[in-house]
Amino acid sequence: MKKSKKLSICNWSLIILTIIITISSIHLESTHSQDEQWIWFHIVAGTMFVAAIIWHLYLHFNWKSWIKRLHKQKSPSTRWLAAFGALTFLSAVATLVHWFATYTHSPIGGIHGKLGFVFLILSIFHTTRRIKFFKTSISFS
């Protein structure tokens, strides 16, 4: 399979997962993370989202020093996206550890939520700046 086709599948998957994780995030924020089933759904969706992001980065950079290559990006929005993505991921790990230990909402979970919303806004901006790619890749053949 050509790299362009893999990238197309990856990017469309990211759009679908962005919608899913956004809905899940809004629900958790509005209910103060009270529903355990939604938390599990968010964990599974978030894991799939991170996997798709890693796949996306791999398709662009292979396994070569992502941090260095992301830092050298010309677009400040891409650098901010990478920074907030890393902060969101790190806070997700901390939140997950706390939640597994106590099964309660924590302040770090609240911080994770706010970082996540900024990351989602930046990722939507990142996607809309590349809308031409999606218009030309609508067919998966």
Tab-separated table of C-alpha atoms in Angstrom:
chain	number	residue	atom	x	y	z
A	1	MET	CA	0.000	0.000	0.000
A	2	LYS	CA	1.330	3.429	-0.914
A	3	LYS	CA	2.276	5.876	1.807
A	4	SER	CA	-0.302	8.386	0.510
A	5	LYS	CA	-3.101	5.839	0.890
A	6	LYS	CA	-1.927	4.945	4.409
A	7	LEU	CA	-1.821	8.634	5.279
A	8	SER	CA	-5.313	9.117	3.898
A	9	ILE	CA	-6.690	6.237	5.980
A	10	CYS	CA	-4.812	7.497	9.037
A	11	ASN	CA	-6.027	11.072	8.646
A	12	TRP	CA	-9.658	10.059	8.122
A	13	SER	CA	-9.360	7.813	11.189
A	14	LEU	CA	-8.028	10.794	13.135
A	15	ILE	CA	-11.022	12.891	12.090
A	16	ILE	CA	-13.439	10.203	13.284
A	17	LEU	CA	-11.507	9.717	16.523
A	18	THR	CA	-11.334	13.481	17.079
A	19	ILE	CA	-15.126	13.636	16.900
A	20	ILE	CA	-15.482	10.670	19.267
A	21	ILE	CA	-12.963	11.975	21.806
A	22	THR	CA	-14.501	15.468	21.658
A	23	ILE	CA	-17.978	14.106	22.415
A	24	SER	CA	-16.560	11.945	25.194
A	25	SER	CA	-14.607	14.885	26.638
A	26	ILE	CA	-17.615	17.200	26.616
A	27	HIS	CA	-19.718	14.534	28.313
A	28	LEU	CA	-17.120	13.918	31.027
A	29	GLU	CA	-16.673	17.659	31.576
A	30	SER	CA	-20.415	18.273	31.828
A	31	THR	CA	-21.009	15.371	34.236
A	32	HIS	CA	-17.842	15.945	36.300
A	33	SER	CA	-16.671	12.449	35.333
A	34	GLN	CA	-19.392	10.756	37.381
A	35	ASP	CA	-20.205	7.914	34.947
A	36	GLU	CA	-17.683	5.084	35.102
A	37	GLN	CA	-18.770	3.656	31.746
A	38	TRP	CA	-18.061	6.982	30.011
A	39	ILE	CA	-14.659	7.108	31.685
A	40	TRP	CA	-13.836	3.662	30.310
A	41	PHE	CA	-15.137	4.722	26.891
A	42	HIS	CA	-12.923	7.829	27.065
A	43	ILE	CA	-9.877	5.718	28.029
A	44	VAL	CA	-10.431	3.334	25.096
A	45	ALA	CA	-11.134	6.173	22.648
A	46	GLY	CA	-8.133	8.120	23.937
A	47	THR	CA	-5.869	5.101	23.534
A	48	MET	CA	-7.054	4.659	19.947
A	49	PHE	CA	-6.572	8.409	19.364
A	50	VAL	CA	-2.982	8.289	20.668
A	51	ALA	CA	-2.271	5.214	18.525
A	52	ALA	CA	-3.576	7.030	15.425
A	53	ILE	CA	-1.468	10.104	16.288
A	54	ILE	CA	1.626	7.907	16.613
A	55	TRP	CA	0.787	6.299	13.262
A	56	HIS	CA	0.339	9.779	11.740
A	57	LEU	CA	3.724	10.912	13.073
A	58	TYR	CA	5.332	7.688	11.885
A	59	LEU	CA	3.966	8.188	8.360
A	60	HIS	CA	5.439	11.694	8.311
A	61	PHE	CA	8.745	11.146	10.134
A	62	ASN	CA	9.290	7.364	10.331
A	63	TRP	CA	10.958	6.598	13.676
A	64	LYS	CA	13.542	9.377	13.402
A	65	SER	CA	13.773	11.771	16.357
A	66	TRP	CA	10.208	13.094	16.383
A	67	ILE	CA	10.863	15.695	19.076
A	68	LYS	CA	13.692	17.280	17.116
A	69	ARG	CA	11.719	17.221	13.863
A	70	LEU	CA	8.546	18.578	15.474
A	71	HIS	CA	10.578	21.349	17.103
A	72	LYS	CA	11.968	22.331	13.698
A	73	GLN	CA	8.507	22.697	12.159
A	74	LYS	CA	8.016	26.041	10.433
A	75	SER	CA	4.429	26.336	11.581
A	76	PRO	CA	4.106	27.634	15.158
A	77	SER	CA	0.652	26.038	15.356
A	78	THR	CA	2.182	22.610	14.680
A	79	ARG	CA	4.758	23.174	17.415
A	80	TRP	CA	1.990	24.248	19.833
A	81	LEU	CA	-0.039	21.209	18.785
A	82	ALA	CA	2.924	18.938	19.594
A	83	ALA	CA	3.517	20.644	22.945
A	84	PHE	CA	-0.129	20.457	24.034
A	85	GLY	CA	-0.346	16.897	22.720
A	86	ALA	CA	2.580	15.899	24.929
A	87	LEU	CA	1.127	17.722	27.968
A	88	THR	CA	-2.275	16.149	27.375
A	89	PHE	CA	-0.718	12.698	27.099
A	90	LEU	CA	1.394	13.099	30.247
A	91	SER	CA	-1.570	14.405	32.234
A	92	ALA	CA	-3.661	11.493	30.895
A	93	VAL	CA	-1.141	9.007	32.278
A	94	ALA	CA	-1.149	10.756	35.670
A	95	THR	CA	-4.953	10.915	35.667
A	96	LEU	CA	-5.242	7.261	34.722
A	97	VAL	CA	-2.913	6.189	37.526
A	98	HIS	CA	-4.906	8.258	40.031
A	99	TRP	CA	-8.227	6.954	38.735
A	100	PHE	CA	-7.107	3.322	38.928
A	101	ALA	CA	-5.953	3.902	42.511
A	102	THR	CA	-9.055	5.730	43.753
A	103	TYR	CA	-11.822	5.577	41.112
A	104	THR	CA	-12.499	9.251	41.830
A	105	HIS	CA	-12.159	12.446	39.858
A	106	SER	CA	-8.999	14.368	40.644
A	107	PRO	CA	-7.658	17.888	40.093
A	108	ILE	CA	-5.101	16.444	37.647
A	109	GLY	CA	-8.068	15.033	35.707
A	110	GLY	CA	-9.504	18.539	35.515
A	111	ILE	CA	-6.175	19.868	34.253
A	112	HIS	CA	-6.032	17.020	31.738
A	113	GLY	CA	-9.479	18.004	30.500
A	114	LYS	CA	-8.507	21.641	29.959
A	115	LEU	CA	-5.245	20.687	28.227
A	116	GLY	CA	-7.172	18.203	26.117
A	117	PHE	CA	-9.654	20.839	24.950
A	118	VAL	CA	-6.810	23.144	23.904
A	119	PHE	CA	-5.198	20.202	22.092
A	120	LEU	CA	-8.471	19.383	20.314
A	121	ILE	CA	-8.920	23.013	19.219
A	122	LEU	CA	-5.354	23.081	17.896
A	123	SER	CA	-5.843	19.759	16.112
A	124	ILE	CA	-9.024	21.022	14.453
A	125	PHE	CA	-7.121	24.128	13.339
A	126	HIS	CA	-4.273	21.887	12.119
A	127	THR	CA	-6.746	19.816	10.097
A	128	THR	CA	-8.624	22.738	8.567
A	129	ARG	CA	-5.343	24.222	7.334
A	130	ARG	CA	-4.852	20.971	5.406
A	131	ILE	CA	-8.395	20.609	4.110
A	132	LYS	CA	-7.146	20.368	0.517
A	133	PHE	CA	-5.597	16.993	1.382
A	134	PHE	CA	-8.966	15.693	2.541
A	135	LYS	CA	-10.769	16.977	-0.537
A	136	THR	CA	-8.328	15.184	-2.826
A	137	SER	CA	-8.166	11.981	-0.758
A	138	ILE	CA	-11.906	11.374	-0.457
A	139	SER	CA	-11.641	8.153	-2.452
A	140	PHE	CA	-9.665	5.419	-0.756
A	141	SER	CA	-8.690	3.713	-4.017
